[in-house]
Short mmCIF file of C-alpha atoms and ligand atoms in Angstrom, two decimals:
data_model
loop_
_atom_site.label_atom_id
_atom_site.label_comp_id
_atom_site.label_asym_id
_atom_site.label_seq_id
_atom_site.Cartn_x
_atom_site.Cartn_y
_atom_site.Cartn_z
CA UNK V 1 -57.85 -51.32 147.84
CA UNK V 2 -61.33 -52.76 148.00
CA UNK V 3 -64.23 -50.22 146.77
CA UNK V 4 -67.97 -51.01 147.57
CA UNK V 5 -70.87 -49.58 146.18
CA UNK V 6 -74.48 -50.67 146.82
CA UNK V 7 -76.72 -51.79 143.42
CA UNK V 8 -80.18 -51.11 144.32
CA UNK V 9 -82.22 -54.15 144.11
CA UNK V 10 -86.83 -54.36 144.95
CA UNK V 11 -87.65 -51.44 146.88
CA UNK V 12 -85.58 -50.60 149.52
CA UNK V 13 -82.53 -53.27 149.17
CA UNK V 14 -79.07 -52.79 148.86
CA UNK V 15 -76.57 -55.23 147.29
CA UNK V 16 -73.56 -53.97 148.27
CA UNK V 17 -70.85 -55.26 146.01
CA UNK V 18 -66.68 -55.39 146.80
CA UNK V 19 -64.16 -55.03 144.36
CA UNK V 20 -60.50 -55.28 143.64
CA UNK V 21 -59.41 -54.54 140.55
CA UNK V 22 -61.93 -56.73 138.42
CA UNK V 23 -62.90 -59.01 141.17
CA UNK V 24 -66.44 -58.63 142.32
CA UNK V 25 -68.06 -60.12 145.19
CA UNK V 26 -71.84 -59.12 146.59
CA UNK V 27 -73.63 -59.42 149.45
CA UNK V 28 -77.07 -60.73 149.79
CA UNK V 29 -78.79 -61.21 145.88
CA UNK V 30 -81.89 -61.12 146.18
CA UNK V 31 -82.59 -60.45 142.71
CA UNK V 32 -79.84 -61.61 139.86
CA UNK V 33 -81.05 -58.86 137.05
CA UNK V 34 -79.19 -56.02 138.59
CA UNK V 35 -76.11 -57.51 139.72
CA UNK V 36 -75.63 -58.83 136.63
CA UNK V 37 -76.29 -55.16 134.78
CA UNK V 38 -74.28 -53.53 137.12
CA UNK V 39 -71.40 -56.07 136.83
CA UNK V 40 -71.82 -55.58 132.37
CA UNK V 41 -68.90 -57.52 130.84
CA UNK V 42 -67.05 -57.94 134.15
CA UNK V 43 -67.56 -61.41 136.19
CA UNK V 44 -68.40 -62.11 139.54
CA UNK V 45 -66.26 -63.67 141.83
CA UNK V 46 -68.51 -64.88 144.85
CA UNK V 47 -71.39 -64.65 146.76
CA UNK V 48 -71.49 -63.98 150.43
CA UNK V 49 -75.40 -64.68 152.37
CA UNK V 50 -76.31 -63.43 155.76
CA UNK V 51 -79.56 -65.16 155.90
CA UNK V 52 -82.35 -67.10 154.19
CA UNK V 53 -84.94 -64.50 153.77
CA UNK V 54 -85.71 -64.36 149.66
CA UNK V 55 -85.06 -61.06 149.38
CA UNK V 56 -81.43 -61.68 150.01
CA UNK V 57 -81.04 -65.19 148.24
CA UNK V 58 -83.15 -64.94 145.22
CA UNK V 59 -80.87 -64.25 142.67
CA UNK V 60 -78.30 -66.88 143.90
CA UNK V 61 -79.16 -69.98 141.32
CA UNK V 62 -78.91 -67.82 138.54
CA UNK V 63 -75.91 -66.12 139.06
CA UNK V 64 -74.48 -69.57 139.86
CA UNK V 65 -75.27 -70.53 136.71
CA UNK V 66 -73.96 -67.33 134.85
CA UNK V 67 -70.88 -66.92 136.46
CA UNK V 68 -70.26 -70.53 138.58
CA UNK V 69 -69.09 -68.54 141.27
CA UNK V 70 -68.43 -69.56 145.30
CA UNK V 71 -71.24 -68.89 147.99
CA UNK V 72 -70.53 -68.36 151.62
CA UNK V 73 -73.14 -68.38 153.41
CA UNK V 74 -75.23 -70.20 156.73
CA UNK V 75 -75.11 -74.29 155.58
CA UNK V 76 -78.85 -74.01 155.42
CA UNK V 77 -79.37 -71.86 152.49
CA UNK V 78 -79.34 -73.61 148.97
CA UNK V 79 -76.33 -72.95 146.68
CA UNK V 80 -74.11 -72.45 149.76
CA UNK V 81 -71.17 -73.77 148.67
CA UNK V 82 -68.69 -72.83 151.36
CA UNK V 83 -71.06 -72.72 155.03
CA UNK V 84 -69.84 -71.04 157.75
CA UNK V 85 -71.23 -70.05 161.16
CA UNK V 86 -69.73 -67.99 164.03
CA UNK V 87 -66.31 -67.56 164.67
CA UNK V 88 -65.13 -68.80 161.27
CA UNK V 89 -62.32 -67.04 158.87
CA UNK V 90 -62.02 -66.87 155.16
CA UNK V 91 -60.10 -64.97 152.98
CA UNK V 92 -62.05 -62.73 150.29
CA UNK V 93 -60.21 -59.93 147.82
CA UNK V 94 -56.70 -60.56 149.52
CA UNK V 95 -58.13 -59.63 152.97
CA UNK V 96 -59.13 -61.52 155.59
CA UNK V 97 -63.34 -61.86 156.38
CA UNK V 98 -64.87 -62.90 159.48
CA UNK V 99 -67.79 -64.16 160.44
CA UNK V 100 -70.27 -63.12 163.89
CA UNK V 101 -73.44 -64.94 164.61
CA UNK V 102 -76.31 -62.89 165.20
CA UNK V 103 -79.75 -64.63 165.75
CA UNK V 104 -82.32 -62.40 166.26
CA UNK V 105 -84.06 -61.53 162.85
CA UNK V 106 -83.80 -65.13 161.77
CA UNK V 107 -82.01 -68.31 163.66
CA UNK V 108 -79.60 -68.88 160.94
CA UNK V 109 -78.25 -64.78 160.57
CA UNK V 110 -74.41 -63.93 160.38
CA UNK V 111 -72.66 -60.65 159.89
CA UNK V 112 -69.67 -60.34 157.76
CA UNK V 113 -66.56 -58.58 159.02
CA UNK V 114 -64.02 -57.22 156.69
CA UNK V 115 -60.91 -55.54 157.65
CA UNK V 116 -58.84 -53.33 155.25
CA UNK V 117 -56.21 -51.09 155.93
CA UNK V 118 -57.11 -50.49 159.59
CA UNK V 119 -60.95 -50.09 158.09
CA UNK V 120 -63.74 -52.58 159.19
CA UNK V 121 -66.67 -53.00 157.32
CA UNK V 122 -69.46 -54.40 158.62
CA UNK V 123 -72.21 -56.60 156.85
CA UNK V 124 -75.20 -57.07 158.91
CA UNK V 125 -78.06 -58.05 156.79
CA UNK V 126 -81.11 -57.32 158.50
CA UNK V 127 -79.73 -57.43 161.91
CA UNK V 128 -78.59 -53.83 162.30
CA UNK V 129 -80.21 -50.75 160.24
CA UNK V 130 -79.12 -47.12 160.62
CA UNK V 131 -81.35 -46.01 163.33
CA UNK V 132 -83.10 -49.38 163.83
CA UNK V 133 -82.78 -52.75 164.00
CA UNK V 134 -83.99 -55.61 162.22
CA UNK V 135 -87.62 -57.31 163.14
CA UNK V 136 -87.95 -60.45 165.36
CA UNK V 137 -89.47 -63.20 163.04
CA UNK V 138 -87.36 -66.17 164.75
CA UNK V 139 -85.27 -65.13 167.42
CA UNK V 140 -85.90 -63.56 170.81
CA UNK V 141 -85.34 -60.18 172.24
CA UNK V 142 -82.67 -61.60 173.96
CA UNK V 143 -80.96 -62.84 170.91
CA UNK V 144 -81.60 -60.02 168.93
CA UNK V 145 -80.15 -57.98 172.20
CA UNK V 146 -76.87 -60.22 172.36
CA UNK V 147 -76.26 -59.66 168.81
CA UNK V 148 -76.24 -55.91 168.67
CA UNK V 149 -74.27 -55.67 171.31
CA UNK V 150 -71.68 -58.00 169.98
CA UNK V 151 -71.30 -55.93 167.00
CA UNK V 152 -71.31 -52.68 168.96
CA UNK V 153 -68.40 -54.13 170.20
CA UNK V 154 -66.72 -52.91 166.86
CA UNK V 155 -64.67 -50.07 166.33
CA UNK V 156 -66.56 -46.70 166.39
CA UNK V 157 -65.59 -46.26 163.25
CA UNK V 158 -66.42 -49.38 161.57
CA UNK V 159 -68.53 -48.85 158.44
CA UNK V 160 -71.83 -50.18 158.65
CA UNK V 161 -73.13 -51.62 155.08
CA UNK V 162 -77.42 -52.60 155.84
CA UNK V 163 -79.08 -54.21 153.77
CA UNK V 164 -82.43 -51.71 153.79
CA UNK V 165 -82.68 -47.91 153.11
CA UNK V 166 -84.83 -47.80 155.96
CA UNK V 167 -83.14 -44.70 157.58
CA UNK V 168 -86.09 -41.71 157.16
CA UNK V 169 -88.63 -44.13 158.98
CA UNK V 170 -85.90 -45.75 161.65
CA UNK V 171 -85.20 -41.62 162.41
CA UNK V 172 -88.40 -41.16 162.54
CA UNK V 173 -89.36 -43.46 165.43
CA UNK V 174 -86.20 -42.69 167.05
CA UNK V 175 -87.71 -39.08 166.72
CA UNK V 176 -90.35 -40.11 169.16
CA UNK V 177 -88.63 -42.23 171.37
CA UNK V 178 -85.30 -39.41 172.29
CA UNK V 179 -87.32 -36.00 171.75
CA UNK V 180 -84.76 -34.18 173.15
CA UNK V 181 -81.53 -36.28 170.77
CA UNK V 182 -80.60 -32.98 169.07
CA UNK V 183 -77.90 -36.18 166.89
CA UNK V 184 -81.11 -37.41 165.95
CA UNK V 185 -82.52 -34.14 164.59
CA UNK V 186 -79.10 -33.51 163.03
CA UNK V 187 -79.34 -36.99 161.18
CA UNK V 188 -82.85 -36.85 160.47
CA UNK V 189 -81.87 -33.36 158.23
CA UNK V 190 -78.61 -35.09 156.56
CA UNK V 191 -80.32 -38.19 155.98
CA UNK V 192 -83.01 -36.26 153.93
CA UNK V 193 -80.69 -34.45 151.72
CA UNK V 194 -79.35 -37.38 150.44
CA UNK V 195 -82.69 -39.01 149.45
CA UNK V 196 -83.79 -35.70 148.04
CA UNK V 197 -80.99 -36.71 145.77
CA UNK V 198 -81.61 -40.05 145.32
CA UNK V 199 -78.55 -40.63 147.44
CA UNK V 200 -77.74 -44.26 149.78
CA UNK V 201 -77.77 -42.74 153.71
CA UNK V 202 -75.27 -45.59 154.00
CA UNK V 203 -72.95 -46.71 154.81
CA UNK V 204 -73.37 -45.84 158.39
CA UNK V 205 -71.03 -46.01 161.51
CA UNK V 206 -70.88 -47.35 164.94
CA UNK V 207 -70.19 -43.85 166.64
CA UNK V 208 -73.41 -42.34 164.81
CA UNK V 209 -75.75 -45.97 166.02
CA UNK V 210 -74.53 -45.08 169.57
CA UNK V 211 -75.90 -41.93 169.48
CA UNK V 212 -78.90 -42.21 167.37
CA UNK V 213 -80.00 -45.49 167.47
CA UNK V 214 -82.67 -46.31 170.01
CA UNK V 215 -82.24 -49.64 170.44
CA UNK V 216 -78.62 -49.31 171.19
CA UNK V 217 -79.45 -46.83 173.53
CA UNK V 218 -81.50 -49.47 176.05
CA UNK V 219 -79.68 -47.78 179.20
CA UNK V 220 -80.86 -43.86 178.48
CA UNK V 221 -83.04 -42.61 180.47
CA UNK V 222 -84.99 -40.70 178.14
CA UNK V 223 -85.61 -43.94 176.08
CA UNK V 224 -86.52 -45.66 179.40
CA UNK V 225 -89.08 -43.23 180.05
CA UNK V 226 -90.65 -43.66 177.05
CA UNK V 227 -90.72 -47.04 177.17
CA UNK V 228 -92.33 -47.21 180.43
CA UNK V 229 -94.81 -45.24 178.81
CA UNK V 230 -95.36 -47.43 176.15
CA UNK V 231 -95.55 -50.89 178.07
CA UNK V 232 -92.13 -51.63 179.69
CA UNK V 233 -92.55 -51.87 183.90
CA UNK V 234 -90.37 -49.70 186.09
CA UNK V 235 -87.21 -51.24 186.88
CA UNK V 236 -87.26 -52.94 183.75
CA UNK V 237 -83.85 -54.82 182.61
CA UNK V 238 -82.44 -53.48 179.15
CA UNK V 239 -83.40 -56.27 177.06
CA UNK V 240 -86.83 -55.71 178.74
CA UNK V 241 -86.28 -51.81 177.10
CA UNK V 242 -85.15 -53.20 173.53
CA UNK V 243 -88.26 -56.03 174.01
CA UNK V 244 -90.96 -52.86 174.77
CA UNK V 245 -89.22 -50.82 171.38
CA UNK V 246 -89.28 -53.70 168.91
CA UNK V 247 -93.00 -53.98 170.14
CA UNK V 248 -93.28 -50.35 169.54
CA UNK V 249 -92.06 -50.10 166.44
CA UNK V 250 -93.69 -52.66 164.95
CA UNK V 251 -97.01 -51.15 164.92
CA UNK V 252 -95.97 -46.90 165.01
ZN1 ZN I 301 -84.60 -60.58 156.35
#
């Protein structure tokens, strides 16, 4: 049975870590300091990267040198030991990982899929947030499009482990763009319980993006209407939607 708990790392970041027994693995280090206080006397057993933003890769040359550990990850990121891309396989905690390209937020960004017990887990970086979606520094709207879909493709209840507590603001804007999304409301109120608490609002789930997220929800019409009001020209093709959103967001 593989547990996985996030260790809070800068601001907003999660590293979530997975363990079996006293195996530990994490995903995304940006910083080494808490993974290395939250592991105490334990080891770590690898390193798995979705992409080479710092805030996510950081920590990886010192924890290499504490604990000499594997790194999957994209070929381009230093300390990658093991590189993999789209479509590959490895085997991590006795289960078997795979691996989904999804450009979009950067070129180089994979997702991590982990199956357990009829459970999949999801590790998608800054690709997919709860409520939002990752900003386009390299990739296209296209790109960024094909990629969520692919991992809405998932199981609707695949558990969704971001790498951002980003949820208040992403329900916020997804507020404005569905109005009338009583799920949002609903989420929006759960959502701030937990960080009244100093509670994670993750892990998320596919059923709860398909009904809250905006920018999975490219063929509503409410979100079409707004986003002919904010830009997007009647008739508009759904990557066209998601293109007018990301746009949207990135200055509300
Ligand atoms: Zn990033």
């Amino acid at each position: 049975m593989i547990t996985i708990s996030p260790i809070p790392a800068f601001n907003d970041n999660y590293i979530w870590r997975l363990t079996r027994g006293r195996e530990h693995w994490v995903v995304d280090p940006g910083d080494a300091k808490p993974v290395v206080a939250a592991l105490g006397h334990e080891t770590l057993s690898g390193i798995l990267v979705t992409h080479h933003h710092f805030d996510h890769t950081g920590g990886i040359s010192a924890l290499i040198d504490k604990y000499n550990c594997p790194v999957i990850g994209p070929q381009s990121i230093d300390g990658v030991t093991q590189p993999v891309q789209g479509g590959g396989n490895f085997s991590i905690l006795g289960v078997e990982a795979s691996v989904v390209s999804v450009p979009g937020h950067t070129l180089d960004h994979i997702a991590y899929i982990v199956r357990e017990s009829g459970k999949t887990h999801l590790f998608c970086g800054d690709t997919l947030f709860a409520a939002g979606c990752g900003r386009l520094f390299e990739g296209s709207p296209d790109q960024m499009y094909q990629s969520l879909g692919k991992l809405t493709q998932l199981p609707d209840d695949t558990l969704i482990y971001c790498a951002h507590e980003y949820t208040l603001a992403n329900l916020h804007f997804a507020a404005s763009v569905e109005p009338g999304n009583t799920a949002i409301l609903q989420r929006q109120n759960a959502a701030q319980a937990l960080r009244d608490q100093q509670k994670p609002t993750l892990p998320s789930n596919m059923q709860l993006e398909k009904e809250t997220n905006p920018f999975l929800r490219c063929n509503q019409g409410e979100v079409r209407v707004q986003a002919e009001l904010h830009g997007a020209a009647k008739q508009s093709s759904p990557v066209e939607i998601f293109a007018t959103l990301r746009h949207w967001k990135d200055t509300f």
